């Protein structure tokens, strides 16, 4: 079965427990359930992960890139958290394995502090979903599935 990956970066394990005015009240476990339902509806197997560690995210990106290359996956939805704004290493990993990535942000980062306006991920992303709350994960999975369909 073809897989779709959903990777979440630092502090996203706190989703739904604090800062509801910014990130809502849905927990990451609820997000995983939403993603699994959407993936199954599209005939995809969901692989879902969250890590507070940059190196772990890089390892997962490389694994996902190998799976796409082998025809076993459509790509990855990535919410890099604050690494969005700091990580050349994540940029290089995505570029290095040519992983189709949808960069996702729950909040509208362009409506927030200036330090959130720059992304190291956007130049190597296949697409970007920003500001739709956790529903963005569903949109991003659909987008990846559609982008992987033969023309
Ligand atoms: O809007 C997003 O999805 C972000 O990627 C979330 C990151 C932030 O650094 C980015 O600028 C935008 C932060 C994730 C931390 O999530 C929390 C959730 C609840 C409580 C505290 C943090």
PDB file of C-alpha atoms and ligand atoms in Angstrom:
ATOM      1  CA  UNK A   1       0.000   0.000   0.000  1.00  0.00           C
ATOM      2  CA  UNK A   2       1.245   3.516  -0.800  1.00  0.00           C
ATOM      3  CA  UNK A   3       2.121   5.632   2.242  1.00  0.00           C
ATOM      4  CA  UNK A   4       1.774   9.280   3.137  1.00  0.00           C
ATOM      5  CA  UNK A   5       3.991  10.685   5.890  1.00  0.00           C
ATOM      6  CA  UNK A   6       3.003  13.411   8.352  1.00  0.00           C
ATOM      7  CA  UNK A   7       5.883  14.793  10.416  1.00  0.00           C
ATOM      8  CA  UNK A   8       5.608  17.322  13.222  1.00  0.00           C
ATOM      9  CA  UNK A   9       8.453  19.273  14.778  1.00  0.00           C
ATOM     10  CA  UNK A  10       9.248  20.692  18.211  1.00  0.00           C
ATOM     11  CA  UNK A  11       6.564  21.426  20.789  1.00  0.00           C
ATOM     12  CA  UNK A  12       3.691  20.234  18.609  1.00  0.00           C
ATOM     13  CA  UNK A  13       3.134  17.488  21.206  1.00  0.00           C
ATOM     14  CA  UNK A  14       1.699  20.369  23.297  1.00  0.00           C
ATOM     15  CA  UNK A  15      -1.087  21.019  20.788  1.00  0.00           C
ATOM     16  CA  UNK A  16      -4.484  21.397  22.427  1.00  0.00           C
ATOM     17  CA  UNK A  17      -3.032  21.799  25.919  1.00  0.00           C
ATOM     18  CA  UNK A  18      -1.854  25.448  25.802  1.00  0.00           C
ATOM     19  CA  UNK A  19      -2.183  28.584  23.625  1.00  0.00           C
ATOM     20  CA  UNK A  20      -5.670  27.695  22.301  1.00  0.00           C
ATOM     21  CA  UNK A  21      -6.041  31.261  20.962  1.00  0.00           C
ATOM     22  CA  UNK A  22      -3.223  30.527  18.490  1.00  0.00           C
ATOM     23  CA  UNK A  23      -3.354  26.772  17.883  1.00  0.00           C
ATOM     24  CA  UNK A  24      -6.922  25.749  18.864  1.00  0.00           C
ATOM     25  CA  UNK A  25      -7.994  22.999  21.239  1.00  0.00           C
ATOM     26  CA  UNK A  26      -7.439  19.909  19.090  1.00  0.00           C
ATOM     27  CA  UNK A  27      -4.698  17.616  20.388  1.00  0.00           C
ATOM     28  CA  UNK A  28      -1.969  16.055  18.240  1.00  0.00           C
ATOM     29  CA  UNK A  29      -3.604  12.675  18.848  1.00  0.00           C
ATOM     30  CA  UNK A  30      -6.852  14.110  17.373  1.00  0.00           C
ATOM     31  CA  UNK A  31      -4.842  15.414  14.396  1.00  0.00           C
ATOM     32  CA  UNK A  32      -3.422  11.939  13.861  1.00  0.00           C
ATOM     33  CA  UNK A  33      -6.949  10.488  13.811  1.00  0.00           C
ATOM     34  CA  UNK A  34      -8.084  13.134  11.277  1.00  0.00           C
ATOM     35  CA  UNK A  35      -5.063  12.386   9.091  1.00  0.00           C
ATOM     36  CA  UNK A  36      -5.601   8.618   9.301  1.00  0.00           C
ATOM     37  CA  UNK A  37      -9.247   8.969   8.237  1.00  0.00           C
ATOM     38  CA  UNK A  38      -8.304  11.204   5.290  1.00  0.00           C
ATOM     39  CA  UNK A  39      -5.444   8.950   4.213  1.00  0.00           C
ATOM     40  CA  UNK A  40      -7.641   5.841   4.368  1.00  0.00           C
ATOM     41  CA  UNK A  41     -10.353   7.583   2.319  1.00  0.00           C
ATOM     42  CA  UNK A  42      -7.714   8.195  -0.354  1.00  0.00           C
ATOM     43  CA  UNK A  43      -6.372   4.633  -0.188  1.00  0.00           C
ATOM     44  CA  UNK A  44      -3.134   5.644   1.531  1.00  0.00           C
ATOM     45  CA  UNK A  45      -1.422   4.296   4.624  1.00  0.00           C
ATOM     46  CA  UNK A  46      -0.566   7.000   7.182  1.00  0.00           C
ATOM     47  CA  UNK A  47       2.815   7.181   8.914  1.00  0.00           C
ATOM     48  CA  UNK A  48       2.574   9.883  11.600  1.00  0.00           C
ATOM     49  CA  UNK A  49       5.334  11.228  13.834  1.00  0.00           C
ATOM     50  CA  UNK A  50       6.342  14.095  16.121  1.00  0.00           C
ATOM     51  CA  UNK A  51       9.822  14.877  17.377  1.00  0.00           C
ATOM     52  CA  UNK A  52      11.445  17.674  19.320  1.00  0.00           C
ATOM     53  CA  UNK A  53      14.800  16.755  17.737  1.00  0.00           C
ATOM     54  CA  UNK A  54      16.107  18.140  14.449  1.00  0.00           C
ATOM     55  CA  UNK A  55      18.216  15.034  13.717  1.00  0.00           C
ATOM     56  CA  UNK A  56      15.228  12.724  14.126  1.00  0.00           C
ATOM     57  CA  UNK A  57      13.224  14.827  11.658  1.00  0.00           C
ATOM     58  CA  UNK A  58      16.133  14.656   9.193  1.00  0.00           C
ATOM     59  CA  UNK A  59      16.308  10.843   9.526  1.00  0.00           C
ATOM     60  CA  UNK A  60      12.542  10.599   8.871  1.00  0.00           C
ATOM     61  CA  UNK A  61      12.811  12.914   5.831  1.00  0.00           C
ATOM     62  CA  UNK A  62      15.581  10.738   4.374  1.00  0.00           C
ATOM     63  CA  UNK A  63      13.534   7.567   4.975  1.00  0.00           C
ATOM     64  CA  UNK A  64      10.473   9.138   3.358  1.00  0.00           C
ATOM     65  CA  UNK A  65      12.566  10.267   0.382  1.00  0.00           C
ATOM     66  CA  UNK A  66      13.787   6.681  -0.131  1.00  0.00           C
ATOM     67  CA  UNK A  67      10.202   5.387   0.067  1.00  0.00           C
ATOM     68  CA  UNK A  68       9.014   7.893  -2.564  1.00  0.00           C
ATOM     69  CA  UNK A  69      11.927   6.962  -4.817  1.00  0.00           C
ATOM     70  CA  UNK A  70      10.936   3.284  -4.442  1.00  0.00           C
ATOM     71  CA  UNK A  71       7.340   4.107  -5.453  1.00  0.00           C
ATOM     72  CA  UNK A  72       6.065   3.259  -1.966  1.00  0.00           C
ATOM     73  CA  UNK A  73       4.967   6.744  -0.838  1.00  0.00           C
ATOM     74  CA  UNK A  74       3.516   9.987  -2.237  1.00  0.00           C
ATOM     75  CA  UNK A  75       5.495  12.351   0.004  1.00  0.00           C
ATOM     76  CA  UNK A  76       5.293  14.083   3.364  1.00  0.00           C
ATOM     77  CA  UNK A  77       3.293  16.760   5.107  1.00  0.00           C
ATOM     78  CA  UNK A  78       5.746  18.600   7.357  1.00  0.00           C
ATOM     79  CA  UNK A  79       4.963  21.022  10.151  1.00  0.00           C
ATOM     80  CA  UNK A  80       8.554  21.876  11.082  1.00  0.00           C
ATOM     81  CA  UNK A  81       7.489  24.038  14.063  1.00  0.00           C
ATOM     82  CA  UNK A  82      10.096  26.644  14.974  1.00  0.00           C
ATOM     83  CA  UNK A  83      12.716  24.818  12.857  1.00  0.00           C
ATOM     84  CA  UNK A  84      10.899  26.406   9.901  1.00  0.00           C
ATOM     85  CA  UNK A  85      12.624  29.657  10.737  1.00  0.00           C
ATOM     86  CA  UNK A  86      16.067  28.318  11.672  1.00  0.00           C
ATOM     87  CA  UNK A  87      16.950  25.037   9.982  1.00  0.00           C
ATOM     88  CA  UNK A  88      19.223  24.947   6.960  1.00  0.00           C
ATOM     89  CA  UNK A  89      19.662  21.249   7.841  1.00  0.00           C
ATOM     90  CA  UNK A  90      15.981  20.455   7.230  1.00  0.00           C
ATOM     91  CA  UNK A  91      16.115  22.467   3.979  1.00  0.00           C
ATOM     92  CA  UNK A  92      19.154  20.443   2.842  1.00  0.00           C
ATOM     93  CA  UNK A  93      17.581  17.099   3.814  1.00  0.00           C
ATOM     94  CA  UNK A  94      14.408  17.762   1.773  1.00  0.00           C
ATOM     95  CA  UNK A  95      16.436  18.996  -1.193  1.00  0.00           C
ATOM     96  CA  UNK A  96      18.961  16.167  -0.839  1.00  0.00           C
ATOM     97  CA  UNK A  97      16.413  13.338  -1.150  1.00  0.00           C
ATOM     98  CA  UNK A  98      14.011  15.278  -3.429  1.00  0.00           C
ATOM     99  CA  UNK A  99      11.133  14.542  -1.067  1.00  0.00           C
ATOM    100  CA  UNK A 100       7.785  16.039  -2.142  1.00  0.00           C
ATOM    101  CA  UNK A 101       6.900  18.056   0.969  1.00  0.00           C
ATOM    102  CA  UNK A 102       3.860  20.104   1.808  1.00  0.00           C
ATOM    103  CA  UNK A 103       4.982  22.650   4.415  1.00  0.00           C
ATOM    104  CA  UNK A 104       2.166  23.165   6.878  1.00  0.00           C
ATOM    105  CA  UNK A 105       1.488  25.749   9.552  1.00  0.00           C
ATOM    106  CA  UNK A 106      -1.582  25.698  11.761  1.00  0.00           C
ATOM    107  CA  UNK A 107      -1.406  29.438  12.371  1.00  0.00           C
ATOM    108  CA  UNK A 108      -0.975  32.168   9.761  1.00  0.00           C
ATOM    109  CA  UNK A 109       2.712  32.804  10.391  1.00  0.00           C
ATOM    110  CA  UNK A 110       2.584  35.954   8.213  1.00  0.00           C
ATOM    111  CA  UNK A 111       0.109  37.504  10.617  1.00  0.00           C
ATOM    112  CA  UNK A 112       2.459  36.941  13.560  1.00  0.00           C
ATOM    113  CA  UNK A 113       5.915  38.128  14.702  1.00  0.00           C
ATOM    114  CA  UNK A 114       8.352  39.103  11.910  1.00  0.00           C
ATOM    115  CA  UNK A 115      10.743  36.272  12.879  1.00  0.00           C
ATOM    116  CA  UNK A 116       8.062  33.793  11.746  1.00  0.00           C
ATOM    117  CA  UNK A 117       7.808  35.350   8.258  1.00  0.00           C
ATOM    118  CA  UNK A 118      10.905  33.669   6.854  1.00  0.00           C
ATOM    119  CA  UNK A 119      10.954  29.938   6.092  1.00  0.00           C
ATOM    120  CA  UNK A 120      13.983  27.840   5.174  1.00  0.00           C
ATOM    121  CA  UNK A 121      11.535  25.121   4.074  1.00  0.00           C
ATOM    122  CA  UNK A 122       9.373  27.017   1.552  1.00  0.00           C
ATOM    123  CA  UNK A 123      11.988  27.119  -1.261  1.00  0.00           C
ATOM    124  CA  UNK A 124      12.189  23.297  -1.258  1.00  0.00           C
ATOM    125  CA  UNK A 125       8.483  22.610  -0.598  1.00  0.00           C
ATOM    126  CA  UNK A 126       6.113  21.256  -3.258  1.00  0.00           C
ATOM    127  CA  UNK A 127       3.336  23.337  -1.681  1.00  0.00           C
ATOM    128  CA  UNK A 128       2.467  25.319   1.418  1.00  0.00           C
ATOM    129  CA  UNK A 129      -0.651  25.303   3.627  1.00  0.00           C
ATOM    130  CA  UNK A 130      -0.813  28.120   6.152  1.00  0.00           C
ATOM    131  CA  UNK A 131      -3.407  29.395   8.581  1.00  0.00           C
ATOM    132  CA  UNK A 132      -6.271  26.904   8.211  1.00  0.00           C
ATOM    133  CA  UNK A 133      -5.871  25.487  11.711  1.00  0.00           C
ATOM    134  CA  UNK A 134      -5.557  21.725  12.030  1.00  0.00           C
ATOM    135  CA  UNK A 135      -7.853  21.269   8.985  1.00  0.00           C
ATOM    136  CA  UNK A 136      -4.749  22.218   6.998  1.00  0.00           C
ATOM    137  CA  UNK A 137      -3.409  18.691   7.581  1.00  0.00           C
ATOM    138  CA  UNK A 138      -6.392  17.264   5.652  1.00  0.00           C
ATOM    139  CA  UNK A 139      -5.885  19.793   2.839  1.00  0.00           C
ATOM    140  CA  UNK A 140      -2.181  18.974   2.655  1.00  0.00           C
ATOM    141  CA  UNK A 141      -2.760  15.195   2.449  1.00  0.00           C
ATOM    142  CA  UNK A 142      -5.279  15.776  -0.357  1.00  0.00           C
ATOM    143  CA  UNK A 143      -2.821  18.057  -2.139  1.00  0.00           C
ATOM    144  CA  UNK A 144      -0.005  15.506  -1.966  1.00  0.00           C
ATOM    145  CA  UNK A 145      -2.294  12.718  -3.181  1.00  0.00           C
ATOM    146  CA  UNK A 146      -3.446  14.849  -6.112  1.00  0.00           C
ATOM    147  CA  UNK A 147       0.088  15.969  -7.003  1.00  0.00           C
ATOM    148  CA  UNK A 148       1.258  12.328  -7.128  1.00  0.00           C
ATOM    149  CA  UNK A 149      -1.464  11.254  -9.593  1.00  0.00           C
ATOM    150  CA  UNK A 150      -0.313  10.544 -13.142  1.00  0.00           C
ATOM    151  CA  UNK A 151      -1.163  13.390 -15.541  1.00  0.00           C
TER     152      UNK A 151
HETATM  153  O1  LIG B   1       1.605  27.518  13.085  1.00  0.00           O
HETATM  154  C1  LIG B   1       2.340  26.518  13.139  1.00  0.00           C
HETATM  155  O2  LIG B   1       1.947  25.382  12.882  1.00  0.00           O
HETATM  156  C2  LIG B   1       3.805  26.655  13.590  1.00  0.00           C
HETATM  157  O3  LIG B   1       4.589  25.799  12.774  1.00  0.00           O
HETATM  158  C3  LIG B   1       3.841  26.216  15.035  1.00  0.00           C
HETATM  159  C4  LIG B   1       5.217  26.414  15.698  1.00  0.00           C
HETATM  160  C5  LIG B   1       5.740  27.838  15.464  1.00  0.00           C
HETATM  161  O4  LIG B   1       7.055  27.958  15.970  1.00  0.00           O
HETATM  162  C6  LIG B   1       5.732  28.219  13.992  1.00  0.00           C
HETATM  163  O5  LIG B   1       6.163  29.547  13.863  1.00  0.00           O
HETATM  164  C7  LIG B   1       4.329  28.081  13.415  1.00  0.00           C
HETATM  165  C8  LIG B   1       5.137  26.201  17.206  1.00  0.00           C
HETATM  166  C9  LIG B   1       4.579  24.868  17.624  1.00  0.00           C
HETATM  167  C10 LIG B   1       4.369  24.866  19.105  1.00  0.00           C
HETATM  168  O6  LIG B   1       3.035  24.466  19.353  1.00  0.00           O
HETATM  169  C11 LIG B   1       2.507  24.710  20.586  1.00  0.00           C
HETATM  170  C12 LIG B   1       1.219  24.289  20.775  1.00  0.00           C
HETATM  171  C13 LIG B   1       0.591  24.500  21.986  1.00  0.00           C
HETATM  172  C14 LIG B   1       1.279  25.132  23.000  1.00  0.00           C
HETATM  173  C15 LIG B   1       2.574  25.565  22.813  1.00  0.00           C
HETATM  174  C16 LIG B   1       3.190  25.345  21.593  1.00  0.00           C
END
